[in-house]
XYZ file of C-alpha atoms in Angstrom:
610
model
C -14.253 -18.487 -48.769
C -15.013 -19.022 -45.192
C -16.991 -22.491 -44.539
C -19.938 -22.477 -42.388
C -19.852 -25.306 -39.487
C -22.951 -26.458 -38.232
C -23.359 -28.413 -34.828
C -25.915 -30.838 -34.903
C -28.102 -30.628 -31.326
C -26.622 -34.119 -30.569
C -23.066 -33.376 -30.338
C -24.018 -30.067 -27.972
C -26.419 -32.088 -25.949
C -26.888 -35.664 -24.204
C -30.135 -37.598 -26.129
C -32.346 -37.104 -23.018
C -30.781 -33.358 -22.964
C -31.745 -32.191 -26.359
C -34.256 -29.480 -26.279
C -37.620 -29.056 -28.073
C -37.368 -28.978 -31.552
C -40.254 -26.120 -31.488
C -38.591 -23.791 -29.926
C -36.826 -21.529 -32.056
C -34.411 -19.657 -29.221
C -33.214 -22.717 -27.481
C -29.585 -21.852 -28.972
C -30.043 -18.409 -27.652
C -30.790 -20.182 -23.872
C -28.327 -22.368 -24.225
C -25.121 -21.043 -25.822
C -21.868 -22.554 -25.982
C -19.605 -20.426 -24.050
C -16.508 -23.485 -24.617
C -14.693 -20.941 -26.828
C -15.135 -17.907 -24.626
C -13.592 -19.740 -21.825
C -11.017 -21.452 -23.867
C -10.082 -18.016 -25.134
C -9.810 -16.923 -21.151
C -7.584 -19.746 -20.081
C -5.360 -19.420 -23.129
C -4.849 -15.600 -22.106
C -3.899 -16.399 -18.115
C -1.672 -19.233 -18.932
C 0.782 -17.611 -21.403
C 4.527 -17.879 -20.917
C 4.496 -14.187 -20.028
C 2.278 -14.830 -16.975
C 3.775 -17.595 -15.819
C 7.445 -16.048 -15.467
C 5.776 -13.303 -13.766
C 4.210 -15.072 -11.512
C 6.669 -17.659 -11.068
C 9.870 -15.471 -10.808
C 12.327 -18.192 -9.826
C 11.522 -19.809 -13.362
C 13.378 -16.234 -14.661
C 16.515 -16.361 -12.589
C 16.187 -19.959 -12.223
C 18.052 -21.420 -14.944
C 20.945 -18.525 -15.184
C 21.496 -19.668 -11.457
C 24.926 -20.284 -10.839
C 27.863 -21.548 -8.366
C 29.147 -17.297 -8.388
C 25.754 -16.176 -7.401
C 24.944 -19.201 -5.013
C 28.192 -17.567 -3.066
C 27.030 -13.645 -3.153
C 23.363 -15.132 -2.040
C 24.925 -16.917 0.937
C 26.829 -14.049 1.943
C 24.111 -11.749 1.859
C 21.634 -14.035 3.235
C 23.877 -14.677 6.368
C 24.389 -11.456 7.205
C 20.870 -10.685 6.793
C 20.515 -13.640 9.326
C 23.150 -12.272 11.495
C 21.018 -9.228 12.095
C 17.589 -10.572 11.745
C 17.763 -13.213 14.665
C 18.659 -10.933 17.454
C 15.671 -8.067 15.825
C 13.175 -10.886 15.742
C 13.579 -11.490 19.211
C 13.522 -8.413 19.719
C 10.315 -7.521 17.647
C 8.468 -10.744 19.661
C 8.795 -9.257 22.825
C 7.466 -5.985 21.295
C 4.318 -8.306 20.352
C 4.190 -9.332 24.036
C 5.421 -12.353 22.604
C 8.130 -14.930 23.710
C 11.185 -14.656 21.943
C 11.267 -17.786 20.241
C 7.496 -16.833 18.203
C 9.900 -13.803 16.596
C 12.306 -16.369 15.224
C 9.500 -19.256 13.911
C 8.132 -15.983 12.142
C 11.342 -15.260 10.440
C 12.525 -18.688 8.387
C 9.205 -19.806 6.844
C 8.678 -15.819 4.967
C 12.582 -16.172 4.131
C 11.594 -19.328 2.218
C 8.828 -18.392 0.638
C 9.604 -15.146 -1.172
C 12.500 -16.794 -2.509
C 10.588 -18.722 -5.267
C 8.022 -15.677 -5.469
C 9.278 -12.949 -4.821
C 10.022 -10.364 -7.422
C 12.874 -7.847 -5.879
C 15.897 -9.675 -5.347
C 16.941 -7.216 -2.215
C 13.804 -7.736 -0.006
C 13.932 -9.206 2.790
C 10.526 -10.902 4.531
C 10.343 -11.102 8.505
C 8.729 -9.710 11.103
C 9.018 -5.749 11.966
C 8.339 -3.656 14.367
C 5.442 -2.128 13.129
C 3.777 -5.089 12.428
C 4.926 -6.205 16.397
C 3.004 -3.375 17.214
C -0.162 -3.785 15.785
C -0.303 -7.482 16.725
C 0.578 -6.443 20.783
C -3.040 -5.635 21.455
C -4.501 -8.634 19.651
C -1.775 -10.660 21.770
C -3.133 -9.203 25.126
C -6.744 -10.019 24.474
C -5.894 -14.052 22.838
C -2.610 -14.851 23.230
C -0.131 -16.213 20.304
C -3.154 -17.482 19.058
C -4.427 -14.071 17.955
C -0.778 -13.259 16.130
C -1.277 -16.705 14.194
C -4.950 -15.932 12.743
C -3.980 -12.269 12.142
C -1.208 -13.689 9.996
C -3.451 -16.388 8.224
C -6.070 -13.486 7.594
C -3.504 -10.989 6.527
C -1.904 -13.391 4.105
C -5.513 -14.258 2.472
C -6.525 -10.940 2.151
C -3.031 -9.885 0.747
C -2.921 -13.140 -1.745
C -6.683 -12.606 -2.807
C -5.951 -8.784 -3.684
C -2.976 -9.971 -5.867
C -4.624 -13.246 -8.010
C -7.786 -10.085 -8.559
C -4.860 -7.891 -9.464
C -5.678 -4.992 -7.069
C -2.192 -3.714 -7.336
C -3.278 -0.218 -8.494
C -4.814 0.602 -4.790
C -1.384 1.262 -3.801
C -1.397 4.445 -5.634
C -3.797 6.137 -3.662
C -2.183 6.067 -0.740
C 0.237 9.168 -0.943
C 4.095 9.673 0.348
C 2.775 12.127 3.033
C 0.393 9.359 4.781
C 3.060 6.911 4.569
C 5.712 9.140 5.622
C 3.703 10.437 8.692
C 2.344 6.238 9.812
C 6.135 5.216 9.455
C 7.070 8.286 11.328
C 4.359 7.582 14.004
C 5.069 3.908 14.651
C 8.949 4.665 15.071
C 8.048 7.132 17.857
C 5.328 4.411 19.557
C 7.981 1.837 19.311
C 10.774 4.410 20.724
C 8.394 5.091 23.369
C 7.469 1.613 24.541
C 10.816 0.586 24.466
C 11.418 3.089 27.262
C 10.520 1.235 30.357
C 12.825 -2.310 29.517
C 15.751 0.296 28.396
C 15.676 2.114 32.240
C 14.680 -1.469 33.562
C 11.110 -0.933 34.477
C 9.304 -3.990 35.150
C 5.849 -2.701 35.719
C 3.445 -3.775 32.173
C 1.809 -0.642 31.690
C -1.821 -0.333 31.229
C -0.624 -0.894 26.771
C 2.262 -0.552 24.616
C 0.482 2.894 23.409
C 2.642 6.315 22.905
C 0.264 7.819 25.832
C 0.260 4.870 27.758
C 3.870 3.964 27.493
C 5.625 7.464 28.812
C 2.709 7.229 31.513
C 4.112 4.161 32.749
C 7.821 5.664 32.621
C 6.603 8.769 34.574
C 4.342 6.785 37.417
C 7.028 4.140 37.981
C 10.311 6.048 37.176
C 11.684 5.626 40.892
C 11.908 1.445 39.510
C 14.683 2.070 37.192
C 17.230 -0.066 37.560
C 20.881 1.274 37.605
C 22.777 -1.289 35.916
C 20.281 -1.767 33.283
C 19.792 1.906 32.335
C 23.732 2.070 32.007
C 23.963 -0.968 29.874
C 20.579 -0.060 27.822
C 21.808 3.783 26.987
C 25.374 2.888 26.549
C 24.499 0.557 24.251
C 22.224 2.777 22.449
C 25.021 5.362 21.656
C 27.199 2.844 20.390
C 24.993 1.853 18.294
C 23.904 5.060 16.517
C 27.408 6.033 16.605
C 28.304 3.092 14.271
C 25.334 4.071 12.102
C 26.557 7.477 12.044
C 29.946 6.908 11.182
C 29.374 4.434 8.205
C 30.573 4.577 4.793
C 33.151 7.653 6.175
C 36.641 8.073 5.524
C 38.760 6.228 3.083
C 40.084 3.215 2.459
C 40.772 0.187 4.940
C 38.877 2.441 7.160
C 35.686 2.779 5.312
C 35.126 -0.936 4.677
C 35.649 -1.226 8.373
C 32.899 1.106 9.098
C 30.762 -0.921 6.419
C 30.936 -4.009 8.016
C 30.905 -3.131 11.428
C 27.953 -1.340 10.537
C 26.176 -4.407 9.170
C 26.604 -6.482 11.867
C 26.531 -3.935 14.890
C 23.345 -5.489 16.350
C 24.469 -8.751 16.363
C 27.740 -7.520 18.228
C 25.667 -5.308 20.643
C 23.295 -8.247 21.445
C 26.325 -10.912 21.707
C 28.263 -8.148 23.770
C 25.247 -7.321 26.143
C 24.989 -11.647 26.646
C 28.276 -12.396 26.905
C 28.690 -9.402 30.156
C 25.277 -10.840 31.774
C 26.671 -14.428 31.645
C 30.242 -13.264 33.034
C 28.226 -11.665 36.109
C 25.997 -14.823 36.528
C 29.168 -17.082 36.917
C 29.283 -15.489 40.165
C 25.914 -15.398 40.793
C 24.781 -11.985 40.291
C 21.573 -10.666 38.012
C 22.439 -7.064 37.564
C 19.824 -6.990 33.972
C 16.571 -8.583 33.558
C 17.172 -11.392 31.116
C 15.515 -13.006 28.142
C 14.851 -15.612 29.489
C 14.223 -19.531 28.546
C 13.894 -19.366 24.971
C 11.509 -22.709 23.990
C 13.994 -24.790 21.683
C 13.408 -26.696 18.468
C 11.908 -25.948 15.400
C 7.622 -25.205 15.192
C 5.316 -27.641 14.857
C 3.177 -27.831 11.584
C -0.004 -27.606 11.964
C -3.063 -25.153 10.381
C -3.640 -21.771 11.993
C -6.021 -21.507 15.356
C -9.598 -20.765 14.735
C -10.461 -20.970 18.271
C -8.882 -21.231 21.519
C -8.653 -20.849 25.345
C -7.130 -18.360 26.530
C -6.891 -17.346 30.120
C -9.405 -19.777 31.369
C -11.924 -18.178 28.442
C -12.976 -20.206 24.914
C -13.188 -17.745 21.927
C -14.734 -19.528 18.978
C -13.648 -17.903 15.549
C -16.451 -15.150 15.487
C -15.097 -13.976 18.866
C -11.708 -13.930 17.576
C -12.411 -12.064 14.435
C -14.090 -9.552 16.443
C -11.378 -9.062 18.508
C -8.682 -8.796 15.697
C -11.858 -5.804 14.503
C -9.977 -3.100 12.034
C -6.636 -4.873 11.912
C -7.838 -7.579 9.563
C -7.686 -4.986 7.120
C -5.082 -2.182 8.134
C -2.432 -5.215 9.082
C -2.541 -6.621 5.055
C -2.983 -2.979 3.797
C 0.242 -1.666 6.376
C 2.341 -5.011 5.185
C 1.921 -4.512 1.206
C 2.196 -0.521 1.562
C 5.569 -1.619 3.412
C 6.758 -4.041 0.729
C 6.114 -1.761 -2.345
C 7.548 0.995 -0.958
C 10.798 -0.926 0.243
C 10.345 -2.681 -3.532
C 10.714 0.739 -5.375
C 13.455 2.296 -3.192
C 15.816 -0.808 -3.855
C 14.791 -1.413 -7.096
C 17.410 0.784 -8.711
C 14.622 2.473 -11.326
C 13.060 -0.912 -12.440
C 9.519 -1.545 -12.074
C 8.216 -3.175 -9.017
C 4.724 -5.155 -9.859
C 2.699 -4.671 -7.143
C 0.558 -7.550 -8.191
C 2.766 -9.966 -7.927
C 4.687 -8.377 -4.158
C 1.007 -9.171 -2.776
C 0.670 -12.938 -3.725
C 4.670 -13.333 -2.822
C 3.541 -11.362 0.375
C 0.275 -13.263 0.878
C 1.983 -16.785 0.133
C 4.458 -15.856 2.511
C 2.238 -15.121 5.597
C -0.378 -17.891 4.932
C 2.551 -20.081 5.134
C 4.157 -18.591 7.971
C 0.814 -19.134 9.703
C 0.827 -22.872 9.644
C 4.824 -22.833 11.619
C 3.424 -20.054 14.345
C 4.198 -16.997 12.759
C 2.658 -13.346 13.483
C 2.461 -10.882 10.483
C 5.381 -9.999 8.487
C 6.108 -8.114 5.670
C 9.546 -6.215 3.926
C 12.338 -5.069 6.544
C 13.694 -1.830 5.460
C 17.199 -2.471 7.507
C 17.189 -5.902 6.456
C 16.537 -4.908 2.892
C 19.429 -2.478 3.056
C 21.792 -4.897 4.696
C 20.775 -7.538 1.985
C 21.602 -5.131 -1.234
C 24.532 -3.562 0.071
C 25.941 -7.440 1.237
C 25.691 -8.142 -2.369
C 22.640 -10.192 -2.999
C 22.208 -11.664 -6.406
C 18.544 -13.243 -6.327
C 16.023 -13.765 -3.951
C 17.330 -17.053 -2.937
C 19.240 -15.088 -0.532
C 16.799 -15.393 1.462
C 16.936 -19.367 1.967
C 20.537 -18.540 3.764
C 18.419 -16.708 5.947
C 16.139 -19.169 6.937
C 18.889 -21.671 7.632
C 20.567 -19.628 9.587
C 17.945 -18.542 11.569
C 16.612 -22.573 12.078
C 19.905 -23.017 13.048
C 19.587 -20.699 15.532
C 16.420 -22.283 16.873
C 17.741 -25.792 17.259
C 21.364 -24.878 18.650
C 21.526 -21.481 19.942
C 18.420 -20.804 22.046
C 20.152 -22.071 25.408
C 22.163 -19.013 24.950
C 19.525 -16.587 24.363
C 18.527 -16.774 27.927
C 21.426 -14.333 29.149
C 20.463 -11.480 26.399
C 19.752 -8.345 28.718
C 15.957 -7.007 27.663
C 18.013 -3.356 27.858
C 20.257 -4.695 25.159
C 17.362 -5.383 22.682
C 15.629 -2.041 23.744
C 18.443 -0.226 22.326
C 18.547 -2.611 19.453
C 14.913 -1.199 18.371
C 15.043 2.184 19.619
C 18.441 2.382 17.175
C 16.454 1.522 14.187
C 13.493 3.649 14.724
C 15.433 6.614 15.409
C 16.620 6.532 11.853
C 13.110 5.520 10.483
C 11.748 8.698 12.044
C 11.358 10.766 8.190
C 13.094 14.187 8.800
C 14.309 15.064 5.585
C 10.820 14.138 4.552
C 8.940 16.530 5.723
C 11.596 18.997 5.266
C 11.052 18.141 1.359
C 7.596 18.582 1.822
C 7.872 22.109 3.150
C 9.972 22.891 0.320
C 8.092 21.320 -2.623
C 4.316 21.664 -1.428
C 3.547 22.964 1.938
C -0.204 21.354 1.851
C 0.977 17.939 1.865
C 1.844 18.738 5.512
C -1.421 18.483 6.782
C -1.838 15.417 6.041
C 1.232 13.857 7.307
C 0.485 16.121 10.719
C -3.128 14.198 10.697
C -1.889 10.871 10.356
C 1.343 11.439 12.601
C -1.111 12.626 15.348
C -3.999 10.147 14.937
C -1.702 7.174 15.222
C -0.071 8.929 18.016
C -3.528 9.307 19.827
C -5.861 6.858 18.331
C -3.894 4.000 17.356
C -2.215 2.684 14.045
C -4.810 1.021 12.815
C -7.500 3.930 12.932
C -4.626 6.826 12.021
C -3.725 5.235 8.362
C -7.210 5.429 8.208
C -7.692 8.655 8.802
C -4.826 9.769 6.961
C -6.028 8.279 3.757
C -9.398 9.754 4.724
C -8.033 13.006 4.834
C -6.005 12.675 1.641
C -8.664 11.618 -0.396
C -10.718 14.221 0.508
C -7.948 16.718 -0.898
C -8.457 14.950 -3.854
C -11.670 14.972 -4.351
C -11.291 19.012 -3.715
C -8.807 18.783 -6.514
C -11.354 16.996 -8.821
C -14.478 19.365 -7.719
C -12.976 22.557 -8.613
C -11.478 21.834 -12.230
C -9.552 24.439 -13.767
C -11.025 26.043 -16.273
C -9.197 28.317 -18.669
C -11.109 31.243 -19.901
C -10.341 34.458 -22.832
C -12.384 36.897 -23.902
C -12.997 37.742 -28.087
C -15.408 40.950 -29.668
C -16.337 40.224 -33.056
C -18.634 42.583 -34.931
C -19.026 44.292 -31.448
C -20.356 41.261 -29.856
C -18.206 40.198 -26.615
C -18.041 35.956 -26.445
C -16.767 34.629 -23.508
C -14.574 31.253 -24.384
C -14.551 28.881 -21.346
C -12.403 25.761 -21.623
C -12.160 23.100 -18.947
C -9.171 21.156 -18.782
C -10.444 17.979 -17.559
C -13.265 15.312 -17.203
C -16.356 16.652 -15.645
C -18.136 14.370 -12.771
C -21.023 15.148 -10.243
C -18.657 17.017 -7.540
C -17.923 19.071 -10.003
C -21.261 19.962 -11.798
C -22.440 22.525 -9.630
C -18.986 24.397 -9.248
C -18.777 24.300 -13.093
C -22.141 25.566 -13.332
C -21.547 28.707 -10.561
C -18.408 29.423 -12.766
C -19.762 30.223 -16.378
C -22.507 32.198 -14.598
C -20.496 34.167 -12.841
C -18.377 35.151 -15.523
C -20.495 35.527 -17.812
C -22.225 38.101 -15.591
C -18.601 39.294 -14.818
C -17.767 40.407 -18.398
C -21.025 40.948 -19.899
C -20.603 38.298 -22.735
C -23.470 38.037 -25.244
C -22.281 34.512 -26.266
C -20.456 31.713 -24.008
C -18.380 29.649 -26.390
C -17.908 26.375 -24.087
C -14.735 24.234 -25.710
C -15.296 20.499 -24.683
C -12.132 19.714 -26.409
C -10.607 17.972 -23.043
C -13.438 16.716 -22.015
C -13.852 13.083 -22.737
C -16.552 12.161 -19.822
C -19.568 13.441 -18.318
C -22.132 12.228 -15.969
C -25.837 12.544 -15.208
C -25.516 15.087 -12.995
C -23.166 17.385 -15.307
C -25.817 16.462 -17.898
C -28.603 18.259 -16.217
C -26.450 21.286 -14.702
C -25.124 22.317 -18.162
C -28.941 21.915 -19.437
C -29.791 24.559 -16.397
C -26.977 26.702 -17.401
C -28.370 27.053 -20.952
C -31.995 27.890 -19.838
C -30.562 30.492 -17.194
C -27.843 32.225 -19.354
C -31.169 32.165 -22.139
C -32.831 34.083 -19.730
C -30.259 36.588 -18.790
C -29.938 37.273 -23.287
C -26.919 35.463 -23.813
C -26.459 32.538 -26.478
C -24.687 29.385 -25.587
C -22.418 27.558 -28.088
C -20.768 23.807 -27.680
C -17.862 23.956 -29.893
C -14.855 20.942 -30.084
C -17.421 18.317 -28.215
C -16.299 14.294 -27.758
C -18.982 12.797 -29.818
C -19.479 10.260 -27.108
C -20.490 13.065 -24.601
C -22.685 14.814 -27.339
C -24.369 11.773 -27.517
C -25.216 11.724 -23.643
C -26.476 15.665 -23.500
C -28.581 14.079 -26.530
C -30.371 11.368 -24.812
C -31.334 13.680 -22.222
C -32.633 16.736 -24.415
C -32.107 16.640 -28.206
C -34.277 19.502 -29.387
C -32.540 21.992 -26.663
C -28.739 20.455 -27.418
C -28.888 19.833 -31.252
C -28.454 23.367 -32.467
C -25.834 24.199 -29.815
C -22.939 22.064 -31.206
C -20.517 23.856 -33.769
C -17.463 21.768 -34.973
C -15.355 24.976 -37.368
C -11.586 24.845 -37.231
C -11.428 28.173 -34.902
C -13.671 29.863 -32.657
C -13.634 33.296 -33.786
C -15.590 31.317 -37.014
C -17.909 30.115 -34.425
C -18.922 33.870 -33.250
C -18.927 35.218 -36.824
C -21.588 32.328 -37.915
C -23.712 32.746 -34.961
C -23.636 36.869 -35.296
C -24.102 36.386 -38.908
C -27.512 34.267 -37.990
C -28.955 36.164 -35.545
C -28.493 39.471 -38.101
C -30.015 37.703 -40.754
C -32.972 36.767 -38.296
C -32.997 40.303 -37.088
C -33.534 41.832 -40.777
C -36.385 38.832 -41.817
């Protein structure tokens, strides 16, 4: 027998707190929520939570000295390739070179302790270079930083509210054609440092960029061009010719495939140095390359910038759309890159967006721009081996390494060299088989991959994912106007009934079509009852409400009979509140629908002979 447990107002309330004894509902004013929020709190901080949000605590203790050695491994040949691409991805950003390196380590780091797919690599890409190059123009590094602060807040808010579901409406065609566009706008602004063009261009646009190629094409430089194309087919000849033959052979190709950027890049340096010995430039150079490791300090929320202050309102509306398409672009990158090396397990969203936003709030305070999942670095890291996501702490060392001890040598790196190095790896980003798959499987999705493809193209990144997801949702919502509606036709006792049944949830863009259809074929096949089966129906609005209450007054009016038969009792209840005494005598509930007819002609002959 349960025991009642009564609270006295004292132990709920301070003396000078306790409320009048008079009033009857003070318990309903004041209630005590202590168990509702004890009940919350004991459901977030479960064990089950806190290994998923805490991943390291998973592989953590089953760490040991054989996986410490595939990690390093992996995570230095990852490094090997990810400090001549971050370089190279800074000076995409109109960065210096030494910003792409300070924005490698500090993600590395990070995702190792939250990260949840063991073959991801964090740093920054090209595509995130290139929607920070603007932003860079107008601010400076400054602008990078506090696009990489607001990325990572946005990113890490959307996770802890556990927005990982808005993913899903994003389709493969949008993604396919933004990825698609930003390898040809990186291809294309790499054009004028591969033939040696010094002139800035007007932006680092698609339209822009082959403008300033065409205008200033009698600047190209000889020796680069050689070096920059040369270098370019040796590099997507070792792409091409990995994994082939047999043998000692093939793991030749393997690992000369892995670390073909670094030996381009170190190759490219090592010939500009030779030549400088006897003082001759035949490349532009890198550069000085600023040495040491980042300072520590929070993000910029103002600064000066060619003799101009912006305060942080002036920045943020500067940064404008990319506050939003730079976190949406970096998660959409880091799923994606999540489920293709994933091998089949599941990749929680959730949790790749706090990693993600952790990783780029952090990144902020050492001077880092945006970064997000590498897909070549990713690929590098699984096929090196890589155990855990500690991996990625190799990475970081190496590339800190790099910054205190190597950047004296970075100087001599020929800007053709890195060119090639990022033309290389967009070429084989560019989706082909893709869209061949979509021609094959579902010609439609085309259009929307041609929309985005061109819109980034023409209008930017930032406004062409838009636009693209635009575009696809409003195929959707097509989709969800125009349900299917299966339909057969029965004659019982000479009386033709017209059986309509939809096959899915009916909502307000879909009222009216619904409503067009049963008149229509009702008219179409001269029914004297429509039998409506609500069977799948399981939700209805307002709107569908009233339309199906106009349908029954017109079809009335035309002679015919309606009949609800197989109705969710929650949706009865919801054409009930709106009309009872026209809905009530519509619903039938028998086991078959011919028994539905017979009933309702039997009725209407026994009214006919009273």
């Amino acid at each position: 027998m349960a025991k009642e447990v009564i609270i006295t107002d004292r132990e709920l309330y301070p003396s000078h707190q306790i409320p009048d004894e008079h009033n009857l509902d003070y318990r309903e004013q004041f209630p005590d929520i202590r168990p509702l929020l004890k009940r919350q709190f004991r459901g977030i901080w479960t064990r089950e939570n806190a290994l998923r949000r805490f991943p390291f605590l998973v592989w953590g203790p089953q760490y040991n000295l054989k996986k410490l050695l595939s990690d390093a491994i992996a995570g230095i040949t990852v490094g090997l390739t990810s400090i001549p691409q971050s370089i190279a991805y800074a000076v995409v950003a109109n960065l210096e070179p030494q910003y792409g390196l300070y924005s490698n380590f500090m993600g590395s780091f990070v995702y190792a302790f939250f990260g949840s797919v063991k073959e991801i690599a964090i740093a920054p890409t090209a595509i995130m270079a290139l929607m920070v190059q603007q932003v860079v123009l107008d601010l400076g590094p400054a602008g990078a930083i506090l696009a990489s602060f607001l990325s990572g807040c946005i990113s890490l808010l959307l996770g802890m509210l556990n927005f990982g579901f808005l993913v899903q409406f994003i389709s493969m065609p949008v993604i396919t054609g933004f990825i698609t566009a930003a390898a040809i706008t990186i291809i294309s602004s790499q054009m004028k440092s591969l033939m040696g063009i010094s002139s800035p261009g007007k932006s680092s646009g698609f339209i822009d960029s082959w403008e300033n190629v065409v205008e200033n094409a009698s600047q190209t430089r000889l020796w680069d061009a050689v070096l920059g194309f040369s270098s370019l087919a040796i590099l997507v000849c070792i792409t091409l010719i990995k994994g082939r033959g047999s043998g000692h052979w093939r793991t030749a190709t393997k690992y000369l495939c892995l670390l073909r950027n670094a030996l381009i890049v170190i190759s490219g340096g090592v010939i500009a140095y030779i030549f400088s010995t006897n003082n001759q430039y035949p490349f532009r150079l890198t550069g000085d390359v600023a040495s040491g490791f980042p300072a520590v300090e929070p993000p910029p929320f103002s600064t000066t910038f060619n003799g101009e202050f912006y305060d942080f309102s002036q920045m943020l509306r500067i940064l404008g759309s990319s506050v939003i398409t730079i976190p949406l672009i970096s998660i959409l990158e880091v799923v994606s890159i999540g489920k293709a090396f994933s091998k089949g397990n599941p990749v929680d969203a959730t949790q790749e967006m706090i990693a993600l936003g952790l990783c780029n709030i952090a990144g902020s305070f050492t001077a880092s721009i945006p970064t997000t999942a590498s897909f070549a670095r990713t690929a590098i890291n699984s096929s090196s081996g890589v155990r855990t996501p500690f991996g990625g702490v190799f990475t970081g060392l190496l590339v800190l390494s790099a910054l205190g001890l190597l950047t004296e040598y970075f100087y001599f790196i020929p800007k053709a060299t890195l060119a090639a190095v990022i033309i290389a790896a967009m070429v084989f980003m560019i989706e082909y088989r893709a869209v061949a798959e979509m021609w094959r499987i579902k010609r439609i999705d085309i259009i929307p991959f041609l929309v985005t493809v061109i819109a980034c193209l023409f209008l930017g990144l930032e406004y062409g994912i838009l636009i693209g997801i635009a575009v696809n949702l409003c195929f959707l919502l097509y989709l969800i106007s125009r349900p299917r509606i299966e339909h057969r036709l029965i004659v019982i006792h000479h009386a033709i009934a017209l059986v309509l049944r939809p096959t899915n949830d009916l909502a307000f863009s879909s009222a009216e079509y619904f409503r067009e259809k049963i008149l229509s074929m009702a008219s179409k096949h001269e029914a004297e009852v429509v039998v409506i089966d609500g069977e799948m129906i399981k939700y209805i609005d307002s709107t569908v409400v009233k339309n199906i209450s106009s349908t029954v007054d017109e079809l009335k009016l035309q002679g015919r009979q309606v009949l609800l038969w197989r109705w969710n009792r929650e949706v009865q209840c919801s054409l009930y509140r709106y009309k009872k005494d026209q809905f009530l005598p519509l619903f039938r509930s028998d086991e078959h629908v011919e028994q539905v007819v017979e009933r309702w002609k039997a009725s209407n002959l026994n009214e006919g002979c009273v």
